Coordinates of C-alpha atoms in Angstrom, one line a residue:
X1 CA 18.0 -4.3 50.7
X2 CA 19.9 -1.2 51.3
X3 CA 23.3 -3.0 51.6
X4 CA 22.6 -4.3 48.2
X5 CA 21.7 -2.0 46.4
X6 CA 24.4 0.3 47.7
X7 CA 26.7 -2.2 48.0
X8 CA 27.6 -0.9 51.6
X9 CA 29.7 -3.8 53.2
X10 CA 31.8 -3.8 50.0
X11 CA 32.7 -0.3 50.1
X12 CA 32.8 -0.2 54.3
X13 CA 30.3 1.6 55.1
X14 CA 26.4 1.6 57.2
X15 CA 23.5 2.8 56.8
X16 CA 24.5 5.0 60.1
X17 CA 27.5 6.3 58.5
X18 CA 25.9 7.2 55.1
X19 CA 22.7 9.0 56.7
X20 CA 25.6 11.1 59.1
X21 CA 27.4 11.9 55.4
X22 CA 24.2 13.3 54.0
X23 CA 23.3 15.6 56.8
X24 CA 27.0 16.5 56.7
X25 CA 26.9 17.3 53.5
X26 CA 23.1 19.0 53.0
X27 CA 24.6 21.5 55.9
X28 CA 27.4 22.4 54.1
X29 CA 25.7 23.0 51.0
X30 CA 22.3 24.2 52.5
X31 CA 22.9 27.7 51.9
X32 CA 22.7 27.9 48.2
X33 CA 18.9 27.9 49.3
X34 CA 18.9 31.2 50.7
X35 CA 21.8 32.3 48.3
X36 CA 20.0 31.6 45.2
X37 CA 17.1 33.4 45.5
X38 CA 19.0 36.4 46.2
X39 CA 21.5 36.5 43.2
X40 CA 18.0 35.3 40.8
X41 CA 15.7 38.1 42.2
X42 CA 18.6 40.6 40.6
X43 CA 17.5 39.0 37.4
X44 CA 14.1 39.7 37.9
X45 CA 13.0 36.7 38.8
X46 CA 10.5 36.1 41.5
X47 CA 12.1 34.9 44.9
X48 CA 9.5 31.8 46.2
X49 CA 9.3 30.9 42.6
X50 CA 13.4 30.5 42.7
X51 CA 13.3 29.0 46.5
X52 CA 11.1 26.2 44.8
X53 CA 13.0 25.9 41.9
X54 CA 16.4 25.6 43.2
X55 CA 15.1 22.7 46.0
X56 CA 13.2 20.4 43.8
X57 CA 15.8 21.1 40.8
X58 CA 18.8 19.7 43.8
X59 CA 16.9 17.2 45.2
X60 CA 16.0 15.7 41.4
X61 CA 19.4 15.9 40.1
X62 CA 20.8 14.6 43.5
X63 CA 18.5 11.6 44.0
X64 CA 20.1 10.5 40.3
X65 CA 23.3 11.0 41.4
X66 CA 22.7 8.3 43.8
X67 CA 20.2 5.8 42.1
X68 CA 22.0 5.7 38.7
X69 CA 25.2 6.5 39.0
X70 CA 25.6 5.4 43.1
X71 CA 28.4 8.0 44.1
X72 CA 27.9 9.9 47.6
X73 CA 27.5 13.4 45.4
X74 CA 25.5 16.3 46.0
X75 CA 23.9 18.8 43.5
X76 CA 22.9 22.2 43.4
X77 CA 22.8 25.9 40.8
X78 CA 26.2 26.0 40.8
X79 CA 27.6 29.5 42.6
X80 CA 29.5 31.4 39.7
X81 CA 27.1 30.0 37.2
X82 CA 23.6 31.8 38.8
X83 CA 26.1 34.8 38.6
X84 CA 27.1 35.1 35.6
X85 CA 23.0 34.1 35.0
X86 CA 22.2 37.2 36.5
X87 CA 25.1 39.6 36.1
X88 CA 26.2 38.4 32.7
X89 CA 23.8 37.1 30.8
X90 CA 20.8 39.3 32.2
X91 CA 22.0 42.4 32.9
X92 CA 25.1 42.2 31.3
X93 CA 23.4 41.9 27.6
X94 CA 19.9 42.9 28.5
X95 CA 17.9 40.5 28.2
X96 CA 15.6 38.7 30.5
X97 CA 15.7 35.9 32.7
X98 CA 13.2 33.8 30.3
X99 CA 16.1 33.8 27.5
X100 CA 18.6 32.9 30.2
X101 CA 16.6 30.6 31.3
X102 CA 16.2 28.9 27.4
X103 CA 19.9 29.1 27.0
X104 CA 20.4 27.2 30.2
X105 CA 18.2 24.1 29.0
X106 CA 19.8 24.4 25.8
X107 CA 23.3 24.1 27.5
X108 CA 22.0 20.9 29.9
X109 CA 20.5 18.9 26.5
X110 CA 24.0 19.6 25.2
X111 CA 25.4 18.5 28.0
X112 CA 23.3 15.3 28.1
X113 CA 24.7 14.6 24.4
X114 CA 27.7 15.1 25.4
X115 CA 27.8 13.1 28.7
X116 CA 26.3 10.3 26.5
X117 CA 28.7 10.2 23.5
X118 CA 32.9 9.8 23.8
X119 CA 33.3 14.0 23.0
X120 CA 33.2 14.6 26.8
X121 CA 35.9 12.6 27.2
X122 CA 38.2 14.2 23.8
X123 CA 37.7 17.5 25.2
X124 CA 38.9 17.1 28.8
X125 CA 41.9 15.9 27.2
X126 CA 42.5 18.4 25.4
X127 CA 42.1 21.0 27.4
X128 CA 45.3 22.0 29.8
X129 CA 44.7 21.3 33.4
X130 CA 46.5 24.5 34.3
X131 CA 43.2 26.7 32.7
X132 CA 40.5 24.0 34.4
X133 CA 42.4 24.8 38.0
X134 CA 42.0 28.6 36.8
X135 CA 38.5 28.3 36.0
X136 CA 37.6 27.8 39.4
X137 CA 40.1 30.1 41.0
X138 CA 38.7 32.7 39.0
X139 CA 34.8 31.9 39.5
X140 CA 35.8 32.4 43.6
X141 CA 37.2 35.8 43.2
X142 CA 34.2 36.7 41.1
X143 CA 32.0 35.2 44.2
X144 CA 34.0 37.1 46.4
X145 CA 33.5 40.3 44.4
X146 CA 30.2 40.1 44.4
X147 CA 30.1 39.1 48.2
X148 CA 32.3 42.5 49.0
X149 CA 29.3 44.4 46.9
X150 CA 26.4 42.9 48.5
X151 CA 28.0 43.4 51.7
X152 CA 28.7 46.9 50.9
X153 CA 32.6 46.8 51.2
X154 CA 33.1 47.2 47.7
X155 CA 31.2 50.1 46.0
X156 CA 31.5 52.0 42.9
X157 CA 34.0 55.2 42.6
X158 CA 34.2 57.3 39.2
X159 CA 38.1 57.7 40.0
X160 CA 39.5 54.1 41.2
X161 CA 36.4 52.2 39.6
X162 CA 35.9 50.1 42.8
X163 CA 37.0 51.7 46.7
X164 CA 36.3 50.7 50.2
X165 CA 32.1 51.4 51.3
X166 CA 31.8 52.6 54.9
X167 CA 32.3 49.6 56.7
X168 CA 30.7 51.3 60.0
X169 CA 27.1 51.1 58.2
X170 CA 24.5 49.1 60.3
X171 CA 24.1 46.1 57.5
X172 CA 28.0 46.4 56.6
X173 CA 28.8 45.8 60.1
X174 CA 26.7 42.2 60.2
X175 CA 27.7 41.0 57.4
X176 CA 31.4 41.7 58.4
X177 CA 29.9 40.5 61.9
X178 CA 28.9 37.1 60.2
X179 CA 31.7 37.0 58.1
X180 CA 34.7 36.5 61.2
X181 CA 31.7 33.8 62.9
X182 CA 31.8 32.0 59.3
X183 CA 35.5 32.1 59.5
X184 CA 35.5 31.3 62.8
X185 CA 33.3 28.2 62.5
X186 CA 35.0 26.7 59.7
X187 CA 38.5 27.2 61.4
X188 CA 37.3 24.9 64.0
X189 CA 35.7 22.7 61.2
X190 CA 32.1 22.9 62.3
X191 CA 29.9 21.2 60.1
X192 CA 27.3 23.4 58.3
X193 CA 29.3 26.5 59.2
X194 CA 28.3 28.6 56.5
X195 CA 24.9 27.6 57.3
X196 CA 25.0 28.6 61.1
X197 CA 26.5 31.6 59.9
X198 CA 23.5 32.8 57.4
X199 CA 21.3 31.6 60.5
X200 CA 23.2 33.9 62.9
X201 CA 23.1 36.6 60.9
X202 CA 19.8 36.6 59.5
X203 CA 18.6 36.0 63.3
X204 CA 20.5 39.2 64.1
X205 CA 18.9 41.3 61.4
X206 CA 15.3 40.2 62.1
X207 CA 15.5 40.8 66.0
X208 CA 17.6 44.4 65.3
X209 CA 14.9 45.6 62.4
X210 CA 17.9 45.7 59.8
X211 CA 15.3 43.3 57.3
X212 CA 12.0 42.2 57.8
X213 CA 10.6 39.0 59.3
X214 CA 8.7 36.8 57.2
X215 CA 5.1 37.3 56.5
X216 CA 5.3 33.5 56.5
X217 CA 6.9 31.2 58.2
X218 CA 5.6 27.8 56.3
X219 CA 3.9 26.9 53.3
X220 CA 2.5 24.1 51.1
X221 CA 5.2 23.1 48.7
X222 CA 4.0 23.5 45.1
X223 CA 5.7 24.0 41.6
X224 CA 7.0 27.6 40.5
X225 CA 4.2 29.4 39.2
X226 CA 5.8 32.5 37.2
X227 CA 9.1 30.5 36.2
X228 CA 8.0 27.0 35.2
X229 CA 8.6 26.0 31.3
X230 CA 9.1 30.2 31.1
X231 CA 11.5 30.1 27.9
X232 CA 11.9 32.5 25.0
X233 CA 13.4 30.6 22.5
X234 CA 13.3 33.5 19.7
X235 CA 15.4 36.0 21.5
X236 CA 17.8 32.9 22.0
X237 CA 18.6 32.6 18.1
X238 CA 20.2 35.9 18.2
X239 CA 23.9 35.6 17.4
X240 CA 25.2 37.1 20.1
X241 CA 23.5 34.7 22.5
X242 CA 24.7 31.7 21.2
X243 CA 27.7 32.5 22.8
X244 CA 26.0 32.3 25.7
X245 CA 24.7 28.9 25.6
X246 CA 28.3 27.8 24.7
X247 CA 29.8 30.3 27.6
X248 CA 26.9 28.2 30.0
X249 CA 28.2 24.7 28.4
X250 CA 32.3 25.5 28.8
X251 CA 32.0 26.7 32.3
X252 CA 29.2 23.7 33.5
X253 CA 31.0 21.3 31.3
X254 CA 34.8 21.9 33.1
X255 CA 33.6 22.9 36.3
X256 CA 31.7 19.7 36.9
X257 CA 34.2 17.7 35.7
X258 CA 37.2 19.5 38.1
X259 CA 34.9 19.1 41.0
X260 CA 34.3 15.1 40.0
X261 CA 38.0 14.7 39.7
X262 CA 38.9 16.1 43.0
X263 CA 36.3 14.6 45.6
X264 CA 36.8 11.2 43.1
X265 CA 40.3 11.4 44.3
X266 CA 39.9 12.4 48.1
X267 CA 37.1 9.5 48.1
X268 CA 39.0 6.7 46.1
X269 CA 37.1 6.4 43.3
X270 CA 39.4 7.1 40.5
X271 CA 41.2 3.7 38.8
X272 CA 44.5 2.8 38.0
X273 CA 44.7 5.3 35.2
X274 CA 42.9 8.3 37.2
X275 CA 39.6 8.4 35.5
X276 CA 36.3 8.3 37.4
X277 CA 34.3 5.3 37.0
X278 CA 31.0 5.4 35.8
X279 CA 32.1 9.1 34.7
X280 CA 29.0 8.6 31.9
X281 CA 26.0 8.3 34.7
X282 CA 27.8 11.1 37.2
X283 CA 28.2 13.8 33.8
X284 CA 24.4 12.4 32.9
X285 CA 23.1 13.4 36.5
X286 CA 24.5 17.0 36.2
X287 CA 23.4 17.5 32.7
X288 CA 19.7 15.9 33.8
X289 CA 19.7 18.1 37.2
X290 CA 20.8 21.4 34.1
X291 CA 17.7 20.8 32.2
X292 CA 15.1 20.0 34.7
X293 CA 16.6 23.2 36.3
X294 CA 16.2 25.5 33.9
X295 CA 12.2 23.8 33.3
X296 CA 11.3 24.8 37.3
X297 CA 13.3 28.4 36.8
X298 CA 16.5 28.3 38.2
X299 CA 20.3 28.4 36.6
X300 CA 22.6 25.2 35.7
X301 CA 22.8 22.8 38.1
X302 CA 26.3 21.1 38.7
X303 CA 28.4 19.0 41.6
X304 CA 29.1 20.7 44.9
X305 CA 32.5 20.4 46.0
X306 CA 31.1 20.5 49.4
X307 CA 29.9 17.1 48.8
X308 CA 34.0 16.5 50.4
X309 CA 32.1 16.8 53.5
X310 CA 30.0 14.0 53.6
X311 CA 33.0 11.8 52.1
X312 CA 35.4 13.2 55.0
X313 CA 32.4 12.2 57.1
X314 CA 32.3 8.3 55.9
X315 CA 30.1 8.7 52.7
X316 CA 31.1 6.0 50.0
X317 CA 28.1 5.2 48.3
X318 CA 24.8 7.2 46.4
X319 CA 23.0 6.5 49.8
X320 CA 24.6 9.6 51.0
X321 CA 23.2 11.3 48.3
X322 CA 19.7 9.8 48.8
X323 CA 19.6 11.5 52.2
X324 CA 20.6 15.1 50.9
X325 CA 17.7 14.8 48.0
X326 CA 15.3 14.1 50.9
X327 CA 16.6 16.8 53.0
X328 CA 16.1 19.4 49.9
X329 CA 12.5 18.1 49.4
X330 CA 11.8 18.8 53.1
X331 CA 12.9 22.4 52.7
X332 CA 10.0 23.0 50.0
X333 CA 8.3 23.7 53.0
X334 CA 10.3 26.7 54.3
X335 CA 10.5 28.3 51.0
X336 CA 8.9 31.9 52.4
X337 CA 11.7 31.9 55.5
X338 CA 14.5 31.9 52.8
X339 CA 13.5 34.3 50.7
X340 CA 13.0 36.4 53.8
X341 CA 17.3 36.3 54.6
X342 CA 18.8 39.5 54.0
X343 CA 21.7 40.0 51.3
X344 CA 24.5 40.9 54.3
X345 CA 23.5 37.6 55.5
X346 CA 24.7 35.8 52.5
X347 CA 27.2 37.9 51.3
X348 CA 29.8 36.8 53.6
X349 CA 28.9 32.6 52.2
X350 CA 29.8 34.0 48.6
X351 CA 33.0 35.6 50.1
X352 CA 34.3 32.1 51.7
X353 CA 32.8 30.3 49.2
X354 CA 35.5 32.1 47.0
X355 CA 38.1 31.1 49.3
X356 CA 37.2 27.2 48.8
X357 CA 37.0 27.5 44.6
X358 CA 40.8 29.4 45.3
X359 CA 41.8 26.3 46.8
X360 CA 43.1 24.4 43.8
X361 CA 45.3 27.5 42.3
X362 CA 48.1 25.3 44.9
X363 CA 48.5 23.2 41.7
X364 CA 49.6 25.3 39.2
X365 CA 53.4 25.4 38.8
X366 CA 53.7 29.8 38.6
X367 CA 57.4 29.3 37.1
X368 CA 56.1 27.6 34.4
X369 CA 55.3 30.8 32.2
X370 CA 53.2 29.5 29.2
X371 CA 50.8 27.9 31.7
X372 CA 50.9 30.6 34.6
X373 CA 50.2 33.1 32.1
X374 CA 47.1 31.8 30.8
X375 CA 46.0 30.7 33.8
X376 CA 46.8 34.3 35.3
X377 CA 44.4 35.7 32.7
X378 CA 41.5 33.0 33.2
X379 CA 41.6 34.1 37.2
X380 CA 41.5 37.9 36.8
X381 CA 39.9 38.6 33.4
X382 CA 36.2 37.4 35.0
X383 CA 36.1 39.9 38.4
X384 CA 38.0 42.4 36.3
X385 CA 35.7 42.7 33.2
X386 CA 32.5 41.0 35.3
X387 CA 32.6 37.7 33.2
X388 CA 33.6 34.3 33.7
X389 CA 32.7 33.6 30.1
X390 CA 35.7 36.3 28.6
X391 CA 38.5 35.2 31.2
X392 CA 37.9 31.1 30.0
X393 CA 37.9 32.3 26.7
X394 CA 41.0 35.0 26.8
X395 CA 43.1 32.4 28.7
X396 CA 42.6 29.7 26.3
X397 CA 43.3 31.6 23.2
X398 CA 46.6 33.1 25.0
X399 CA 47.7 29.6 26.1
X400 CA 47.2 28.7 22.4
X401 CA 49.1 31.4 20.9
X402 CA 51.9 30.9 23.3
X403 CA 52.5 27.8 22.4
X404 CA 52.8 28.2 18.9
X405 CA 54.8 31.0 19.4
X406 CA 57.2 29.7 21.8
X407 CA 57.5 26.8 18.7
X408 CA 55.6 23.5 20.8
X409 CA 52.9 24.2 18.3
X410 CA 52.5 20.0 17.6
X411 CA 51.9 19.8 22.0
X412 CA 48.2 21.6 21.4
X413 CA 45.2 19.9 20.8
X414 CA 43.4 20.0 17.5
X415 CA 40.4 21.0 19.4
X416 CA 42.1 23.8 21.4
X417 CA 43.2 25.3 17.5
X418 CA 39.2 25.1 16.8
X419 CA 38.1 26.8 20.1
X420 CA 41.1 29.5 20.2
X421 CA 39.9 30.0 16.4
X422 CA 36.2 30.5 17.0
X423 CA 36.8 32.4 20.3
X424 CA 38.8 34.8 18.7
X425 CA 36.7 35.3 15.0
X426 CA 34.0 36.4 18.1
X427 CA 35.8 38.7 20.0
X428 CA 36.5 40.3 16.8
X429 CA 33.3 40.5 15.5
X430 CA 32.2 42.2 18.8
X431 CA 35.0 44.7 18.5
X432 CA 34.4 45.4 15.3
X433 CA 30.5 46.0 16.1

């Protein structure tokens, strides 16, 4: 039944080698369960509730992925996304998590409409590959920001704005500890190494005193209490946090769609003409996985790159991701021991993390000016001004107006002219406020 339904013997694969692919792939990925809670509960948001959340909201989005549109993908809250939940949108404007959490399920029904109708596809056409490649080079240095802080490597300084913390402090010294074991461990291609490193390191905090254990080590798994169906949809109609919505779309919409290109490609799943087949269902899954998200209480769900592992480990069909959906529904029952990992445990995963997403900047040609200019801006405008929404948005208006000012105005979309219009009439309004 399984061979049909996946259609294993047609795309050379077992049942064996799918259920290795999964495990492969939930230990990879595994860590955005103790992540998560940590970069939400800076938003206020209660850590079990966000544990719960981010588990059921993976394994829902995930077990689609497989059933409907049958590729071996895994999803997850996107890393960069919760962020610029959190630090953006949150903190950033001032607002709290229950109108984040309204403009995320806004974002995944637009997404879903999208997905559905033939503007997904217009769009990524029009956009330049050079600023999608950015995009994500520029999400992993704001993870890796964000790591150094949490770590305490990076801290605050009213002369240099950001300076070295003092790197002999107890917690810095694990997480720089569990850091070189991370690095060590993926050097030597372990699988789940970011995992075994959070393990490591949260083992070493507990037995030294450096956080507390657990007042629990298992529970019942339930449904979020404080976060479930917790919007506020008034606060939402504000102008200024429309932009928000739109920021959550652009970044979901191209980062999912970069991270289904590349593991398309490095599984052979792309046609003759490059395009991912049964892109429709795939975009559908992540948009689905956004919304039910943002209904249990956590930020948008999108692809994981690290679903490469499993595909590196044999994974061809959705039965692969069928195993990681039930491995995230088994975790509901461990939901008090992640939210009991310290933040120097995690930190280093956000660094590396970073160093994956920085991966792809390889394919941008840095001679060729009006690209590597616009993509220079995307990378460094969103650690640099703490937003991933203002470097998208000042690279694709520069890329824009280089073009017409270097005179290849005819080579840029229509659509790019409508979004480098709209961008800047914002930005303008805001300065002007």
């Amino acid at each position: 039944m399984l061979d049909r339904y996946f259609r294993l013997s047609e795309r050379g694969t077992t049942v064996l080698t799918e259920l290795r692919a999964g495990v492969a792939t939930f230990l990879t990925m595994a860590y955005i369960l103790l992540v998560n809670p940590q970069i939400l509960a800076d938003a206020g948001m209660p850590p079990d509730d966000v544990a719960r959340a981010t588990a059921l909201a993976s394994a829902a989005a995930t077990l689609l992925m497989g059933l409907w549109a049958h590729y071996p993908f895994a999803l997850a809250p996107g890393m960069g996304l919760n962020a610029y939940f959190t630090y953006g949108v949150v903190q950033g404007m001032g607002v709290s998590y229950h109108v984040a959490l309204a403009a995320v399920f806004v974002e995944g029904l637009l997404f879903l409409a999208l997905a559905l109708s033939g503007v997904r596809g217009a769009v990524l056409r029009a956009i330049p590959d050079a600023l999608k490649v950015a995009t994500s080079g520029g999400i992993g240095l704001f993870l890796a920001i964000i790591g150094f802080q949490h770590a305490g490597l990076v801290v605050d300084s009213p002369a240099t704005l950001v300076t070295l913390g003092t790197p002999t402090h107890p917690t810095t010294l694990l997480a720089l500890g569990t850091l070189v074991l991370m690095a060590l461990l993926l050097v030597r291609r372990v699988p789940g190494a970011l995992l075994l490193g959070i393990l490591a390191g949260t083992l070493v905090a507990w037995l030294t005193g450096l956080a507390p254990l657990p007042e629990r080590w298992v529970q019942l798994p339930g449904l979020p209490r404080e976060t479930l169906v917790s919007f506020d949809f008034g606060t939402l109609l504000h102008a200024k946090l429309v932009t928000v919505v739109l920021a959550f779309l652009f970044v979901d919409f191209f980062d999912t769609a970069g991270t289904l290109m590349g593991i398309g490609r490095l599984g052979g799943f792309l046609n003759a003409r490059g395009e991912l087949e049964r892109a429709r269902e795939a975009f559908s899954a992540d948009a689905v996985g956004t919304t039910l998200g943002a209904l249990l209480g956590t930020s948008t769900v999108t692809t994981y790159i690290e679903s490469a592992t499993g595909i590196e480990e044999g994974g061809r069909t959705g039965l692969t991701a069928v195993v990681v959906a039930l491995l995230f529904l088994l975790s509901l029952f461990l939901a008090p021991l992640f939210t009991a990992v310290p933040a120097a445990a995690t930190a280093p995963a956000l660094i590396l993390v970073g160093v994956f997403m920085m991966q792809g900047l390889t394919e941008l040609n840095w001679r060729k000016y009006d690209e590597a200019i616009p993509a220079f801006l995307t990378i460094t405008l969103m650690p640099f001004t703490y937003s991933i929404a203002n470097g998208i948005a000042f690279g694709l208006i520069a890329y824009v107006l280089l073009q017409v000012l270097s005179g290849r105005a005819r080579a840029v979309h229509p659509i790019l002219y409508v979004l480098a219009i709209l961008l800047s009439l914002y930005y303008a309004f805001e300065l002007g406020a």
